Amino acid sequence: MIRKLLPLGTLLASLAILGCGSDLPKPPPKLATVPVEGIVMLNGKPVEGVTIAMHHSEGKVAPRGTSDKSGKFSITTYGNNDGAPEGSYKVTAAKSVVKEISPGVLAPPPPGGFKSDIPPKYEGISTTDIQVEIKAGQKNELKIDLK
């Protein structure tokens, strides 16, 4: 009788040791956001397809947006155009120059490779000189002028 119950007892003991719950860490709580919109310009002219990424000074969040044909963008943190939490941010700007010639098919690179018209200094957190302060209770309109 004991021999028949031993495997069952071992199984129950194993389950008790493993536990029923999950020890996975909980995601950080979502921070309140405020609307953030803007325009990105290159040498004074609106530019399409630029990804604007905002890097929080404390590394809490990484809001972003992409400019349309008129250079305008809206920032998203957690959901569509929800804005960004208040705080200080460094801003980077980059533009993908790879072209899709048909769904899922990329154009071959031109001689010398793809070249972006966005100056490289704006692509890195350590090299960008764009800083913004997002404040609650006011309109946060950014003018990003790349030169």
PDB file of N, CA and C in Angstrom, residues 32-106:
ATOM      1  N   ALA A  32       1.268  58.426 -15.876  1.00  0.00           N
ATOM      2  CA  ALA A  32       0.283  59.298 -16.530  1.00  0.00           C
ATOM      3  C   ALA A  32       0.969  60.029 -17.684  1.00  0.00           C
ATOM      4  N   THR A  33       0.254  60.156 -18.795  1.00  0.00           N
ATOM      5  CA  THR A  33       0.818  60.832 -19.963  1.00  0.00           C
ATOM      6  C   THR A  33       0.064  62.124 -20.261  1.00  0.00           C
ATOM      7  N   VAL A  34       0.741  63.020 -20.962  1.00  0.00           N
ATOM      8  CA  VAL A  34       0.130  64.259 -21.437  1.00  0.00           C
ATOM      9  C   VAL A  34       0.352  64.331 -22.943  1.00  0.00           C
ATOM     10  N   PRO A  35      -0.574  64.947 -23.687  1.00  0.00           N
ATOM     11  CA  PRO A  35      -0.426  65.008 -25.145  1.00  0.00           C
ATOM     12  C   PRO A  35       0.864  65.725 -25.570  1.00  0.00           C
ATOM     13  N   VAL A  36       1.523  65.162 -26.566  1.00  0.00           N
ATOM     14  CA  VAL A  36       2.724  65.764 -27.141  1.00  0.00           C
ATOM     15  C   VAL A  36       2.609  65.647 -28.655  1.00  0.00           C
ATOM     16  N   GLU A  37       2.701  66.787 -29.321  1.00  0.00           N
ATOM     17  CA  GLU A  37       2.682  66.829 -30.780  1.00  0.00           C
ATOM     18  C   GLU A  37       3.817  67.723 -31.238  1.00  0.00           C
ATOM     19  N   GLY A  38       4.091  67.680 -32.519  1.00  0.00           N
ATOM     20  CA  GLY A  38       5.142  68.550 -33.006  1.00  0.00           C
ATOM     21  C   GLY A  38       5.321  68.468 -34.506  1.00  0.00           C
ATOM     22  N   ILE A  39       6.363  69.139 -34.938  1.00  0.00           N
ATOM     23  CA  ILE A  39       6.747  69.133 -36.350  1.00  0.00           C
ATOM     24  C   ILE A  39       8.255  68.954 -36.405  1.00  0.00           C
ATOM     25  N   VAL A  40       8.700  68.153 -37.367  1.00  0.00           N
ATOM     26  CA  VAL A  40      10.130  67.967 -37.569  1.00  0.00           C
ATOM     27  C   VAL A  40      10.489  68.565 -38.919  1.00  0.00           C
ATOM     28  N   MET A  41      11.572  69.355 -38.887  1.00  0.00           N
ATOM     29  CA  MET A  41      12.011  70.039 -40.099  1.00  0.00           C
ATOM     30  C   MET A  41      13.495  69.760 -40.316  1.00  0.00           C
ATOM     31  N   LEU A  42      13.872  69.725 -41.572  1.00  0.00           N
ATOM     32  CA  LEU A  42      15.271  69.554 -41.950  1.00  0.00           C
ATOM     33  C   LEU A  42      15.661  70.779 -42.747  1.00  0.00           C
ATOM     34  N   ASN A  43      16.574  71.547 -42.209  1.00  0.00           N
ATOM     35  CA  ASN A  43      16.997  72.802 -42.832  1.00  0.00           C
ATOM     36  C   ASN A  43      15.808  73.706 -43.127  1.00  0.00           C
ATOM     37  N   GLY A  44      14.867  73.761 -42.178  1.00  0.00           N
ATOM     38  CA  GLY A  44      13.720  74.658 -42.288  1.00  0.00           C
ATOM     39  C   GLY A  44      12.547  74.143 -43.097  1.00  0.00           C
ATOM     40  N   LYS A  45      12.631  72.909 -43.625  1.00  0.00           N
ATOM     41  CA  LYS A  45      11.538  72.356 -44.430  1.00  0.00           C
ATOM     42  C   LYS A  45      10.985  71.110 -43.744  1.00  0.00           C
ATOM     43  N   PRO A  46       9.648  70.944 -43.724  1.00  0.00           N
ATOM     44  CA  PRO A  46       9.057  69.743 -43.118  1.00  0.00           C
ATOM     45  C   PRO A  46       9.569  68.483 -43.809  1.00  0.00           C
ATOM     46  N   VAL A  47       9.771  67.441 -43.012  1.00  0.00           N
ATOM     47  CA  VAL A  47      10.303  66.195 -43.570  1.00  0.00           C
ATOM     48  C   VAL A  47       9.447  65.017 -43.102  1.00  0.00           C
ATOM     49  N   GLU A  48       9.145  64.125 -44.043  1.00  0.00           N
ATOM     50  CA  GLU A  48       8.298  62.955 -43.805  1.00  0.00           C
ATOM     51  C   GLU A  48       9.126  61.741 -43.420  1.00  0.00           C
ATOM     52  N   GLY A  49       8.533  60.861 -42.596  1.00  0.00           N
ATOM     53  CA  GLY A  49       9.139  59.570 -42.306  1.00  0.00           C
ATOM     54  C   GLY A  49      10.248  59.581 -41.275  1.00  0.00           C
ATOM     55  N   VAL A  50      10.328  60.639 -40.478  1.00  0.00           N
ATOM     56  CA  VAL A  50      11.356  60.704 -39.445  1.00  0.00           C
ATOM     57  C   VAL A  50      10.777  60.139 -38.152  1.00  0.00           C
ATOM     58  N   THR A  51      11.473  59.183 -37.564  1.00  0.00           N
ATOM     59  CA  THR A  51      11.069  58.648 -36.272  1.00  0.00           C
ATOM     60  C   THR A  51      11.694  59.496 -35.180  1.00  0.00           C
ATOM     61  N   ILE A  52      10.833  60.087 -34.366  1.00  0.00           N
ATOM     62  CA  ILE A  52      11.266  60.891 -33.231  1.00  0.00           C
ATOM     63  C   ILE A  52      11.171  59.996 -32.003  1.00  0.00           C
ATOM     64  N   ALA A  53      12.284  59.805 -31.306  1.00  0.00           N
ATOM     65  CA  ALA A  53      12.303  58.999 -30.087  1.00  0.00           C
ATOM     66  C   ALA A  53      12.712  59.888 -28.928  1.00  0.00           C
ATOM     67  N   MET A  54      11.945  59.796 -27.839  1.00  0.00           N
ATOM     68  CA  MET A  54      12.210  60.593 -26.648  1.00  0.00           C
ATOM     69  C   MET A  54      12.764  59.674 -25.563  1.00  0.00           C
ATOM     70  N   HIS A  55      13.911  60.030 -25.003  1.00  0.00           N
ATOM     71  CA  HIS A  55      14.599  59.196 -24.030  1.00  0.00           C
ATOM     72  C   HIS A  55      14.535  59.885 -22.666  1.00  0.00           C
ATOM     73  N   HIS A  56      13.731  59.341 -21.771  1.00  0.00           N
ATOM     74  CA  HIS A  56      13.500  59.918 -20.447  1.00  0.00           C
ATOM     75  C   HIS A  56      14.814  59.985 -19.665  1.00  0.00           C
ATOM     76  N   SER A  57      15.010  61.083 -18.945  1.00  0.00           N
ATOM     77  CA  SER A  57      16.256  61.278 -18.201  1.00  0.00           C
ATOM     78  C   SER A  57      16.488  60.191 -17.152  1.00  0.00           C
ATOM     79  N   GLU A  58      15.426  59.570 -16.657  1.00  0.00           N
ATOM     80  CA  GLU A  58      15.561  58.506 -15.667  1.00  0.00           C
ATOM     81  C   GLU A  58      15.363  57.120 -16.288  1.00  0.00           C
ATOM     82  N   GLY A  59      15.246  57.060 -17.610  1.00  0.00           N
ATOM     83  CA  GLY A  59      15.101  55.786 -18.307  1.00  0.00           C
ATOM     84  C   GLY A  59      13.779  55.088 -18.090  1.00  0.00           C
ATOM     85  N   LYS A  60      12.773  55.809 -17.625  1.00  0.00           N
ATOM     86  CA  LYS A  60      11.488  55.189 -17.285  1.00  0.00           C
ATOM     87  C   LYS A  60      10.689  54.748 -18.505  1.00  0.00           C
ATOM     88  N   VAL A  61      10.671  55.543 -19.551  1.00  0.00           N
ATOM     89  CA  VAL A  61       9.861  55.263 -20.732  1.00  0.00           C
ATOM     90  C   VAL A  61      10.609  55.702 -21.986  1.00  0.00           C
ATOM     91  N   ALA A  62      10.114  55.268 -23.145  1.00  0.00           N
ATOM     92  CA  ALA A  62      10.716  55.656 -24.428  1.00  0.00           C
ATOM     93  C   ALA A  62       9.620  55.993 -25.429  1.00  0.00           C
ATOM     94  N   PRO A  63       8.941  57.131 -25.255  1.00  0.00           N
ATOM     95  CA  PRO A  63       7.887  57.528 -26.194  1.00  0.00           C
ATOM     96  C   PRO A  63       8.458  57.791 -27.591  1.00  0.00           C
ATOM     97  N   ARG A  64       7.596  57.646 -28.608  1.00  0.00           N
ATOM     98  CA  ARG A  64       8.059  57.892 -29.980  1.00  0.00           C
ATOM     99  C   ARG A  64       6.915  58.241 -30.912  1.00  0.00           C
ATOM    100  N   GLY A  65       7.265  58.746 -32.073  1.00  0.00           N
ATOM    101  CA  GLY A  65       6.299  59.069 -33.109  1.00  0.00           C
ATOM    102  C   GLY A  65       7.015  59.177 -34.443  1.00  0.00           C
ATOM    103  N   THR A  66       6.252  59.189 -35.536  1.00  0.00           N
ATOM    104  CA  THR A  66       6.824  59.295 -36.875  1.00  0.00           C
ATOM    105  C   THR A  66       6.121  60.414 -37.626  1.00  0.00           C
ATOM    106  N   SER A  67       6.917  61.228 -38.315  1.00  0.00           N
ATOM    107  CA  SER A  67       6.363  62.388 -39.016  1.00  0.00           C
ATOM    108  C   SER A  67       5.624  61.995 -40.290  1.00  0.00           C
ATOM    109  N   ASP A  68       4.558  62.774 -40.585  1.00  0.00           N
ATOM    110  CA  ASP A  68       3.784  62.559 -41.806  1.00  0.00           C
ATOM    111  C   ASP A  68       4.322  63.457 -42.929  1.00  0.00           C
ATOM    112  N   LYS A  69       3.586  63.550 -44.033  1.00  0.00           N
ATOM    113  CA  LYS A  69       4.041  64.326 -45.198  1.00  0.00           C
ATOM    114  C   LYS A  69       4.297  65.790 -44.874  1.00  0.00           C
ATOM    115  N   SER A  70       3.558  66.324 -43.894  1.00  0.00           N
ATOM    116  CA  SER A  70       3.735  67.737 -43.530  1.00  0.00           C
ATOM    117  C   SER A  70       4.734  67.910 -42.384  1.00  0.00           C
ATOM    118  N   GLY A  71       5.407  66.825 -41.997  1.00  0.00           N
ATOM    119  CA  GLY A  71       6.405  66.893 -40.934  1.00  0.00           C
ATOM    120  C   GLY A  71       5.818  66.785 -39.536  1.00  0.00           C
ATOM    121  N   LYS A  72       4.488  66.661 -39.436  1.00  0.00           N
ATOM    122  CA  LYS A  72       3.845  66.615 -38.117  1.00  0.00           C
ATOM    123  C   LYS A  72       3.887  65.204 -37.532  1.00  0.00           C
ATOM    124  N   PHE A  73       3.971  65.158 -36.196  1.00  0.00           N
ATOM    125  CA  PHE A  73       3.969  63.875 -35.498  1.00  0.00           C
ATOM    126  C   PHE A  73       3.231  64.001 -34.176  1.00  0.00           C
ATOM    127  N   SER A  74       2.739  62.870 -33.690  1.00  0.00           N
ATOM    128  CA  SER A  74       2.150  62.754 -32.356  1.00  0.00           C
ATOM    129  C   SER A  74       2.923  61.673 -31.626  1.00  0.00           C
ATOM    130  N   ILE A  75       3.160  61.891 -30.353  1.00  0.00           N
ATOM    131  CA  ILE A  75       3.961  60.966 -29.558  1.00  0.00           C
ATOM    132  C   ILE A  75       3.081  59.904 -28.895  1.00  0.00           C
ATOM    133  N   THR A  76       3.600  58.688 -28.877  1.00  0.00           N
ATOM    134  CA  THR A  76       2.932  57.536 -28.280  1.00  0.00           C
ATOM    135  C   THR A  76       3.863  56.888 -27.259  1.00  0.00           C
ATOM    136  N   THR A  77       3.318  56.579 -26.066  1.00  0.00           N
ATOM    137  CA  THR A  77       4.082  55.848 -25.057  1.00  0.00           C
ATOM    138  C   THR A  77       3.507  54.455 -24.862  1.00  0.00           C
ATOM    139  N   TYR A  78       2.223  54.375 -24.502  1.00  0.00           N
ATOM    140  CA  TYR A  78       1.586  53.085 -24.228  1.00  0.00           C
ATOM    141  C   TYR A  78       0.543  52.716 -25.273  1.00  0.00           C
ATOM    142  N   GLY A  79      -0.117  53.713 -25.836  1.00  0.00           N
ATOM    143  CA  GLY A  79      -1.179  53.482 -26.808  1.00  0.00           C
ATOM    144  C   GLY A  79      -1.163  54.573 -27.849  1.00  0.00           C
ATOM    145  N   ASN A  80      -1.979  54.437 -28.855  1.00  0.00           N
ATOM    146  CA  ASN A  80      -1.986  55.339 -30.001  1.00  0.00           C
ATOM    147  C   ASN A  80      -2.101  56.815 -29.613  1.00  0.00           C
ATOM    148  N   ASN A  81      -1.045  57.568 -29.851  1.00  0.00           N
ATOM    149  CA  ASN A  81      -0.999  59.026 -29.650  1.00  0.00           C
ATOM    150  C   ASN A  81      -1.395  59.458 -28.241  1.00  0.00           C
ATOM    151  N   ASP A  82      -1.022  58.675 -27.235  1.00  0.00           N
ATOM    152  CA  ASP A  82      -1.375  59.021 -25.856  1.00  0.00           C
ATOM    153  C   ASP A  82      -0.433  60.044 -25.229  1.00  0.00           C
ATOM    154  N   GLY A  83       0.647  60.398 -25.909  1.00  0.00           N
ATOM    155  CA  GLY A  83       1.573  61.399 -25.393  1.00  0.00           C
ATOM    156  C   GLY A  83       2.712  60.766 -24.616  1.00  0.00           C
ATOM    157  N   ALA A  84       3.248  61.558 -23.668  1.00  0.00           N
ATOM    158  CA  ALA A  84       4.404  61.115 -22.887  1.00  0.00           C
ATOM    159  C   ALA A  84       4.241  61.548 -21.437  1.00  0.00           C
ATOM    160  N   PRO A  85       4.844  60.820 -20.508  1.00  0.00           N
ATOM    161  CA  PRO A  85       4.845  61.271 -19.124  1.00  0.00           C
ATOM    162  C   PRO A  85       5.666  62.555 -18.988  1.00  0.00           C
ATOM    163  N   GLU A  86       5.319  63.389 -18.015  1.00  0.00           N
ATOM    164  CA  GLU A  86       6.079  64.614 -17.838  1.00  0.00           C
ATOM    165  C   GLU A  86       7.505  64.269 -17.429  1.00  0.00           C
ATOM    166  N   GLY A  87       8.429  65.165 -17.763  1.00  0.00           N
ATOM    167  CA  GLY A  87       9.828  64.956 -17.417  1.00  0.00           C
ATOM    168  C   GLY A  87      10.751  65.511 -18.471  1.00  0.00           C
ATOM    169  N   SER A  88      12.040  65.291 -18.236  1.00  0.00           N
ATOM    170  CA  SER A  88      13.086  65.746 -19.162  1.00  0.00           C
ATOM    171  C   SER A  88      13.462  64.611 -20.105  1.00  0.00           C
ATOM    172  N   TYR A  89      13.660  64.969 -21.360  1.00  0.00           N
ATOM    173  CA  TYR A  89      13.970  63.975 -22.380  1.00  0.00           C
ATOM    174  C   TYR A  89      15.072  64.472 -23.310  1.00  0.00           C
ATOM    175  N   LYS A  90      15.902  63.533 -23.773  1.00  0.00           N
ATOM    176  CA  LYS A  90      16.765  63.774 -24.925  1.00  0.00           C
ATOM    177  C   LYS A  90      15.991  63.219 -26.113  1.00  0.00           C
ATOM    178  N   VAL A  91      16.109  63.881 -27.248  1.00  0.00           N
ATOM    179  CA  VAL A  91      15.343  63.486 -28.429  1.00  0.00           C
ATOM    180  C   VAL A  91      16.295  63.065 -29.544  1.00  0.00           C
ATOM    181  N   THR A  92      16.011  61.886 -30.115  1.00  0.00           N
ATOM    182  CA  THR A  92      16.770  61.444 -31.280  1.00  0.00           C
ATOM    183  C   THR A  92      15.837  61.407 -32.488  1.00  0.00           C
ATOM    184  N   ALA A  93      16.437  61.513 -33.658  1.00  0.00           N
ATOM    185  CA  ALA A  93      15.672  61.516 -34.909  1.00  0.00           C
ATOM    186  C   ALA A  93      16.409  60.652 -35.924  1.00  0.00           C
ATOM    187  N   ALA A  94      15.670  59.783 -36.582  1.00  0.00           N
ATOM    188  CA  ALA A  94      16.264  58.902 -37.589  1.00  0.00           C
ATOM    189  C   ALA A  94      15.232  58.647 -38.675  1.00  0.00           C
ATOM    190  N   LYS A  95      15.723  58.367 -39.861  1.00  0.00           N
ATOM    191  CA  LYS A  95      14.841  58.104 -40.997  1.00  0.00           C
ATOM    192  C   LYS A  95      15.323  56.846 -41.710  1.00  0.00           C
ATOM    193  N   SER A  96      14.408  55.900 -41.885  1.00  0.00           N
ATOM    194  CA  SER A  96      14.747  54.691 -42.626  1.00  0.00           C
ATOM    195  C   SER A  96      14.788  55.048 -44.110  1.00  0.00           C
ATOM    196  N   VAL A  97      15.856  54.657 -44.759  1.00  0.00           N
ATOM    197  CA  VAL A  97      15.981  54.970 -46.185  1.00  0.00           C
ATOM    198  C   VAL A  97      15.829  53.726 -47.056  1.00  0.00           C
ATOM    199  N   VAL A  98      15.570  52.592 -46.415  1.00  0.00           N
ATOM    200  CA  VAL A  98      15.330  51.362 -47.166  1.00  0.00           C
ATOM    201  C   VAL A  98      13.957  51.483 -47.816  1.00  0.00           C
ATOM    202  N   LYS A  99      13.871  51.130 -49.072  1.00  0.00           N
ATOM    203  CA  LYS A  99      12.622  51.227 -49.839  1.00  0.00           C
ATOM    204  C   LYS A  99      12.031  49.850 -50.080  1.00  0.00           C
ATOM    205  N   GLU A 100      10.724  49.758 -49.900  1.00  0.00           N
ATOM    206  CA  GLU A 100      10.011  48.524 -50.185  1.00  0.00           C
ATOM    207  C   GLU A 100       9.414  48.654 -51.590  1.00  0.00           C
ATOM    208  N   ILE A 101       9.818  47.773 -52.504  1.00  0.00           N
ATOM    209  CA  ILE A 101       9.332  47.887 -53.880  1.00  0.00           C
ATOM    210  C   ILE A 101       8.041  47.117 -54.107  1.00  0.00           C
ATOM    211  N   SER A 102       7.775  46.140 -53.252  1.00  0.00           N
ATOM    212  CA  SER A 102       6.487  45.436 -53.219  1.00  0.00           C
ATOM    213  C   SER A 102       6.385  44.831 -51.825  1.00  0.00           C
ATOM    214  N   PRO A 103       5.199  44.423 -51.416  1.00  0.00           N
ATOM    215  CA  PRO A 103       5.053  43.918 -50.047  1.00  0.00           C
ATOM    216  C   PRO A 103       6.083  42.845 -49.689  1.00  0.00           C
ATOM    217  N   GLY A 104       6.909  43.143 -48.702  1.00  0.00           N
ATOM    218  CA  GLY A 104       7.914  42.197 -48.234  1.00  0.00           C
ATOM    219  C   GLY A 104       9.180  42.142 -49.054  1.00  0.00           C
ATOM    220  N   VAL A 105       9.274  42.955 -50.116  1.00  0.00           N
ATOM    221  CA  VAL A 105      10.463  42.944 -50.975  1.00  0.00           C
ATOM    222  C   VAL A 105      11.132  44.312 -50.908  1.00  0.00           C
ATOM    223  N   LEU A 106      12.396  44.316 -50.454  1.00  0.00           N
ATOM    224  CA  LEU A 106      13.135  45.570 -50.334  1.00  0.00           C
ATOM    225  C   LEU A 106      13.957  45.818 -51.587  1.00  0.00           C
TER     226      LEU A 106
END
